């Protein structure tokens, strides 16, 4: 039987790439995104091994319903990828509490909520599983001057990764994170502008942004059934911008 993976924010961008890669590796994939139209398109591109779900990761009810739907149709997933996130470029002095709260709600609350509810179900069924969180270089080095809310949310995602990993380690549920630097994705130019993105990519130590496929392959490795010893890790894919 094919393992099931639920990937949040997978209607487009990195999440869609991860979902496509997991499907090509033999997974059935749940494309869960607040943009249901985009989620459906991506699921259709993948084919019969994909289902789409409209999901706002910050809503407790929606998360429970989404997990119910997946469980009823395909059974409990083996893998959860917390990828959904939002970002707005704003200087610290200009950030409104509305923006601050919405970024925290999606990036941090959403990651916590999905992880907790998924892990609860795994424990209730006495099953093992895998959680992979998509963090960010910004969560380690503060990122740019225009993303305090985003960087703080991602730093907290890295911390959640470690605490969930510690708590769930005795139960065969591993929790890891990937911390990408700039990726070769449209969202970078959408956030900081096309010219700034070009300049940023050119000035990277490696001279190239991260490839979404590299992140997707790392997800597959972290999710392997025989990778049970890998937990609480935060793997950097950041073009040499930050070395711990
Ligand atoms: N793009 C980069 O260079 C980069 C760098 C570091 C980390 N990341 C991280 O990678 C992940 C994906 O980034 P991306 O560039 O593909 O972003 P993106 O904006 O292209 O895609 C994000 C997806 O999340 C969905 N989404 C937004 N709010 C949601 C919600 N409340 N519930 C469910 N889905 C929601 C969007 O509809 C969209 O499909 C994010 O966690 C991001 O922080 C990206």
Short mmCIF file of C-alpha atoms and ligand atoms in Angstrom, two decimals:
data_model
loop_
_atom_site.label_atom_id
_atom_site.label_comp_id
_atom_site.label_asym_id
_atom_site.label_seq_id
_atom_site.Cartn_x
_atom_site.Cartn_y
_atom_site.Cartn_z
CA UNK A 1 0.00 0.00 0.00
CA UNK A 2 1.31 3.45 -0.88
CA UNK A 3 2.18 5.75 2.05
CA UNK A 4 0.11 8.94 2.33
CA UNK A 5 1.64 12.42 2.68
CA UNK A 6 -0.25 15.59 3.51
CA UNK A 7 1.53 18.74 2.36
CA UNK A 8 0.17 22.12 3.44
CA UNK A 9 0.39 25.11 1.10
CA UNK A 10 1.04 22.74 -1.79
CA UNK A 11 -1.16 24.39 -4.41
CA UNK A 12 1.93 26.13 -5.79
CA UNK A 13 5.57 26.96 -5.12
CA UNK A 14 7.76 24.77 -2.96
CA UNK A 15 4.81 22.78 -1.58
CA UNK A 16 3.67 21.78 -5.08
CA UNK A 17 7.23 20.72 -5.94
CA UNK A 18 7.44 18.62 -2.75
CA UNK A 19 4.07 17.01 -3.52
CA UNK A 20 5.08 16.20 -7.10
CA UNK A 21 8.34 14.71 -5.90
CA UNK A 22 6.66 12.61 -3.20
CA UNK A 23 4.16 11.31 -5.76
CA UNK A 24 7.03 10.35 -8.06
CA UNK A 25 8.57 8.47 -5.10
CA UNK A 26 5.42 6.36 -4.65
CA UNK A 27 3.37 8.42 -2.19
CA UNK A 28 -0.30 9.30 -2.36
CA UNK A 29 -0.33 13.04 -1.77
CA UNK A 30 -2.89 15.35 -0.21
CA UNK A 31 -2.62 18.84 -1.68
CA UNK A 32 -3.93 21.03 1.14
CA UNK A 33 -4.08 24.75 0.47
CA UNK A 34 -6.23 27.75 1.40
CA UNK A 35 -6.47 28.37 -2.36
CA UNK A 36 -8.71 25.44 -3.27
CA UNK A 37 -8.67 26.20 -7.00
CA UNK A 38 -4.89 26.08 -7.15
CA UNK A 39 -4.84 22.94 -4.98
CA UNK A 40 -7.20 21.22 -7.40
CA UNK A 41 -5.07 22.19 -10.41
CA UNK A 42 -1.93 20.81 -8.80
CA UNK A 43 -3.71 17.61 -7.78
CA UNK A 44 -4.99 17.16 -11.34
CA UNK A 45 -1.46 17.59 -12.72
CA UNK A 46 -0.23 14.82 -10.43
CA UNK A 47 -3.10 12.48 -11.26
CA UNK A 48 -4.89 9.71 -9.39
CA UNK A 49 -2.37 9.59 -6.55
CA UNK A 50 -3.33 13.12 -5.49
CA UNK A 51 -6.37 14.59 -3.77
CA UNK A 52 -6.96 18.26 -3.06
CA UNK A 53 -8.37 19.82 0.08
CA UNK A 54 -9.18 23.45 0.76
CA UNK A 55 -7.59 24.12 4.13
CA UNK A 56 -6.75 27.14 6.22
CA UNK A 57 -4.02 25.75 8.48
CA UNK A 58 -4.75 28.31 11.20
CA UNK A 59 -8.31 27.02 11.76
CA UNK A 60 -8.74 24.29 14.36
CA UNK A 61 -12.05 23.10 12.87
CA UNK A 62 -10.68 23.06 9.32
CA UNK A 63 -7.60 21.09 10.38
CA UNK A 64 -9.69 18.44 12.17
CA UNK A 65 -12.07 18.19 9.20
CA UNK A 66 -9.20 17.87 6.72
CA UNK A 67 -7.60 15.07 8.77
CA UNK A 68 -11.01 13.34 9.06
CA UNK A 69 -11.46 13.49 5.27
CA UNK A 70 -8.01 12.08 4.56
CA UNK A 71 -8.38 9.34 7.16
CA UNK A 72 -11.77 8.30 5.78
CA UNK A 73 -10.57 8.20 2.17
CA UNK A 74 -6.95 7.06 2.36
CA UNK A 75 -6.24 6.30 6.03
CA UNK A 76 -3.97 8.16 8.42
CA UNK A 77 -1.00 9.77 6.62
CA UNK A 78 2.53 8.57 7.26
CA UNK A 79 3.97 12.01 6.56
CA UNK A 80 2.94 15.59 7.31
CA UNK A 81 4.82 18.43 5.64
CA UNK A 82 4.13 21.82 7.23
CA UNK A 83 4.98 24.07 4.30
CA UNK A 84 2.21 26.72 4.24
CA UNK A 85 3.49 30.15 5.18
CA UNK A 86 2.95 33.80 4.37
CA UNK A 87 5.32 36.75 4.32
CA UNK A 88 4.99 40.48 3.86
CA UNK A 89 7.98 42.79 3.44
CA UNK A 90 7.58 45.53 6.05
CA UNK A 91 10.05 47.45 8.17
CA UNK A 92 9.83 46.87 11.90
CA UNK A 93 8.38 50.32 12.59
CA UNK A 94 5.63 49.79 10.01
CA UNK A 95 4.38 46.32 10.95
CA UNK A 96 0.73 46.45 12.00
CA UNK A 97 -0.59 44.05 14.63
CA UNK A 98 -2.98 42.72 11.99
CA UNK A 99 -0.11 41.61 9.76
CA UNK A 100 1.87 40.35 12.73
CA UNK A 101 -1.03 38.20 13.93
CA UNK A 102 -1.88 36.81 10.49
CA UNK A 103 1.72 35.77 9.82
CA UNK A 104 1.95 34.10 13.22
CA UNK A 105 -1.43 32.42 12.67
CA UNK A 106 -0.39 30.73 9.44
CA UNK A 107 3.32 30.11 9.96
CA UNK A 108 3.43 29.25 13.65
CA UNK A 109 -0.08 28.38 14.87
CA UNK A 110 -0.73 26.42 11.65
CA UNK A 111 2.45 24.37 12.06
CA UNK A 112 1.69 23.70 15.72
CA UNK A 113 -1.95 22.83 15.07
CA UNK A 114 -1.34 20.39 12.21
CA UNK A 115 1.56 18.74 14.04
CA UNK A 116 -0.35 18.35 17.29
CA UNK A 117 -3.53 17.00 15.71
CA UNK A 118 -1.65 14.66 13.37
CA UNK A 119 0.53 13.34 16.20
CA UNK A 120 -2.52 12.87 18.45
CA UNK A 121 -4.09 10.64 15.80
CA UNK A 122 -0.89 8.67 15.29
CA UNK A 123 -0.63 8.08 19.04
CA UNK A 124 -4.29 7.10 19.34
CA UNK A 125 -3.75 4.51 16.57
CA UNK A 126 -0.35 3.49 18.04
CA UNK A 127 1.30 4.27 14.71
CA UNK A 128 4.66 5.74 13.77
CA UNK A 129 5.01 8.68 11.40
CA UNK A 130 7.04 11.58 10.10
CA UNK A 131 6.68 15.36 10.35
CA UNK A 132 8.79 17.74 8.27
CA UNK A 133 8.55 21.47 8.90
CA UNK A 134 9.67 24.01 6.34
CA UNK A 135 11.52 26.63 8.34
CA UNK A 136 13.77 29.33 6.95
CA UNK A 137 17.23 30.81 7.10
CA UNK A 138 15.41 33.91 8.39
CA UNK A 139 14.50 31.92 11.49
CA UNK A 140 18.20 31.44 12.19
CA UNK A 141 19.89 34.71 11.23
CA UNK A 142 16.93 37.14 11.30
CA UNK A 143 16.66 37.34 7.50
CA UNK A 144 16.16 40.79 6.06
CA UNK A 145 15.31 44.06 7.82
CA UNK A 146 11.78 43.79 6.45
CA UNK A 147 10.59 40.52 7.92
CA UNK A 148 10.63 40.60 11.73
CA UNK A 149 7.26 38.85 11.96
CA UNK A 150 8.22 36.22 9.39
CA UNK A 151 11.68 35.59 10.89
CA UNK A 152 10.25 35.31 14.39
CA UNK A 153 7.59 32.85 13.22
CA UNK A 154 10.21 30.68 11.51
CA UNK A 155 12.54 30.79 14.52
CA UNK A 156 9.61 29.51 16.54
CA UNK A 157 8.97 26.76 13.96
CA UNK A 158 12.55 25.58 14.46
CA UNK A 159 11.99 25.52 18.21
CA UNK A 160 8.70 23.62 17.82
CA UNK A 161 10.56 21.09 15.69
CA UNK A 162 12.93 20.31 18.54
CA UNK A 163 10.29 20.12 21.28
CA UNK A 164 7.93 17.95 19.22
CA UNK A 165 10.89 15.75 18.27
CA UNK A 166 11.86 15.30 21.92
CA UNK A 167 8.32 14.52 23.07
CA UNK A 168 7.50 12.13 20.22
CA UNK A 169 10.87 10.35 19.96
CA UNK A 170 9.84 7.35 22.10
CA UNK A 171 6.85 6.74 19.81
CA UNK A 172 8.60 6.41 16.45
CA UNK A 173 7.38 9.79 15.25
CA UNK A 174 10.26 11.89 13.95
CA UNK A 175 10.11 15.66 13.53
CA UNK A 176 12.66 17.50 11.43
CA UNK A 177 12.91 20.83 9.67
CA UNK A 178 14.54 22.23 6.56
CA UNK A 179 15.76 25.82 6.68
CA UNK A 180 16.04 27.13 3.13
CA UNK A 181 17.71 30.36 2.15
CA UNK A 182 16.55 32.05 -1.06
CA UNK A 183 14.96 29.50 -3.37
CA UNK A 184 14.56 29.59 -7.12
CA UNK A 185 10.82 30.28 -6.82
CA UNK A 186 8.47 33.07 -8.00
CA UNK A 187 7.58 34.03 -4.39
CA UNK A 188 11.01 35.63 -3.86
CA UNK A 189 10.52 38.18 -6.66
CA UNK A 190 6.89 38.63 -5.58
CA UNK A 191 8.07 39.58 -2.08
CA UNK A 192 11.16 41.71 -2.68
CA UNK A 193 10.75 42.66 -6.36
CA UNK A 194 12.28 41.21 -9.53
CA UNK A 195 15.42 43.37 -9.55
CA UNK A 196 16.13 42.83 -5.85
CA UNK A 197 15.68 39.09 -6.34
CA UNK A 198 18.16 39.06 -9.24
CA UNK A 199 20.69 41.03 -7.20
CA UNK A 200 20.17 38.82 -4.16
CA UNK A 201 20.66 35.62 -6.18
CA UNK A 202 23.81 36.96 -7.89
CA UNK A 203 25.42 37.91 -4.59
CA UNK A 204 24.94 34.54 -2.91
CA UNK A 205 28.19 32.83 -1.79
CA UNK A 206 27.45 29.86 -4.05
CA UNK A 207 26.20 32.14 -6.84
CA UNK A 208 22.95 30.18 -7.06
CA UNK A 209 19.70 30.03 -5.11
CA UNK A 210 18.47 26.78 -3.61
CA UNK A 211 16.54 24.49 -5.89
CA UNK A 212 13.07 23.44 -4.73
CA UNK A 213 13.92 19.91 -5.89
CA UNK A 214 16.81 19.78 -3.39
CA UNK A 215 14.37 20.60 -0.59
CA UNK A 216 11.90 18.02 -1.92
CA UNK A 217 14.58 15.30 -1.99
CA UNK A 218 15.53 16.14 1.60
CA UNK A 219 11.87 15.72 2.63
CA UNK A 220 11.90 12.25 1.07
CA UNK A 221 15.05 11.32 3.01
CA UNK A 222 13.65 12.60 6.31
CA UNK A 223 10.45 10.63 5.70
CA UNK A 224 12.11 7.29 5.06
CA UNK A 225 10.89 4.55 7.40
CA UNK A 226 14.52 3.61 8.14
CA UNK A 227 15.45 7.19 9.13
CA UNK A 228 14.08 6.83 12.65
CA UNK A 229 17.28 8.13 14.24
CA UNK A 230 17.03 11.43 12.42
CA UNK A 231 14.89 13.68 14.59
CA UNK A 232 15.05 17.24 15.88
CA UNK A 233 17.34 18.17 12.97
CA UNK A 234 17.26 21.43 11.09
CA UNK A 235 18.90 20.98 7.71
CA UNK A 236 20.24 24.11 6.01
CA UNK A 237 19.93 24.66 2.26
CA UNK A 238 21.02 28.28 2.12
CA UNK A 239 23.64 28.81 -0.60
CA UNK A 240 26.35 29.23 2.05
CA UNK A 241 24.73 32.30 3.62
CA UNK A 242 24.80 30.96 7.17
CA UNK A 243 26.82 28.21 8.78
CA UNK A 244 26.18 27.07 12.30
N1 LIG B 1 10.67 31.01 -1.47
C1 LIG B 1 11.77 31.03 -0.74
O1 LIG B 1 12.84 31.50 -1.16
C2 LIG B 1 11.74 30.46 0.64
C3 LIG B 1 12.87 30.58 1.45
C4 LIG B 1 12.85 30.05 2.72
C5 LIG B 1 11.73 29.40 3.17
N2 LIG B 1 10.64 29.30 2.38
C6 LIG B 1 9.47 28.61 2.91
O2 LIG B 1 9.02 27.66 1.97
C7 LIG B 1 7.61 27.50 2.10
C8 LIG B 1 6.92 27.68 0.77
O3 LIG B 1 7.25 28.94 0.25
P1 LIG B 1 6.86 29.36 -1.25
O4 LIG B 1 7.91 30.27 -1.68
O5 LIG B 1 6.53 28.17 -2.04
O6 LIG B 1 5.52 30.23 -0.94
P2 LIG B 1 4.26 30.51 -1.89
O7 LIG B 1 3.70 31.80 -1.39
O8 LIG B 1 4.60 30.38 -3.32
O9 LIG B 1 3.25 29.33 -1.53
C9 LIG B 1 2.66 29.24 -0.26
C10 LIG B 1 1.38 28.45 -0.38
O10 LIG B 1 0.77 28.44 0.92
C11 LIG B 1 -0.62 28.68 0.76
N3 LIG B 1 -1.18 29.25 2.00
C12 LIG B 1 -1.10 30.52 2.44
N4 LIG B 1 -1.80 30.66 3.57
C13 LIG B 1 -2.32 29.44 3.86
C14 LIG B 1 -3.16 28.95 4.90
N5 LIG B 1 -3.62 29.76 5.87
N6 LIG B 1 -3.51 27.65 4.88
C15 LIG B 1 -3.08 26.83 3.89
N7 LIG B 1 -2.31 27.24 2.87
C16 LIG B 1 -1.93 28.53 2.85
C17 LIG B 1 -0.73 29.63 -0.41
O11 LIG B 1 -2.03 29.63 -0.97
C18 LIG B 1 0.35 29.08 -1.34
O12 LIG B 1 -0.18 28.08 -2.20
C19 LIG B 1 7.18 28.49 3.17
O13 LIG B 1 7.14 27.84 4.43
C20 LIG B 1 8.28 29.51 3.15
O14 LIG B 1 8.39 30.22 4.37
C21 LIG B 1 10.61 29.81 1.12
#
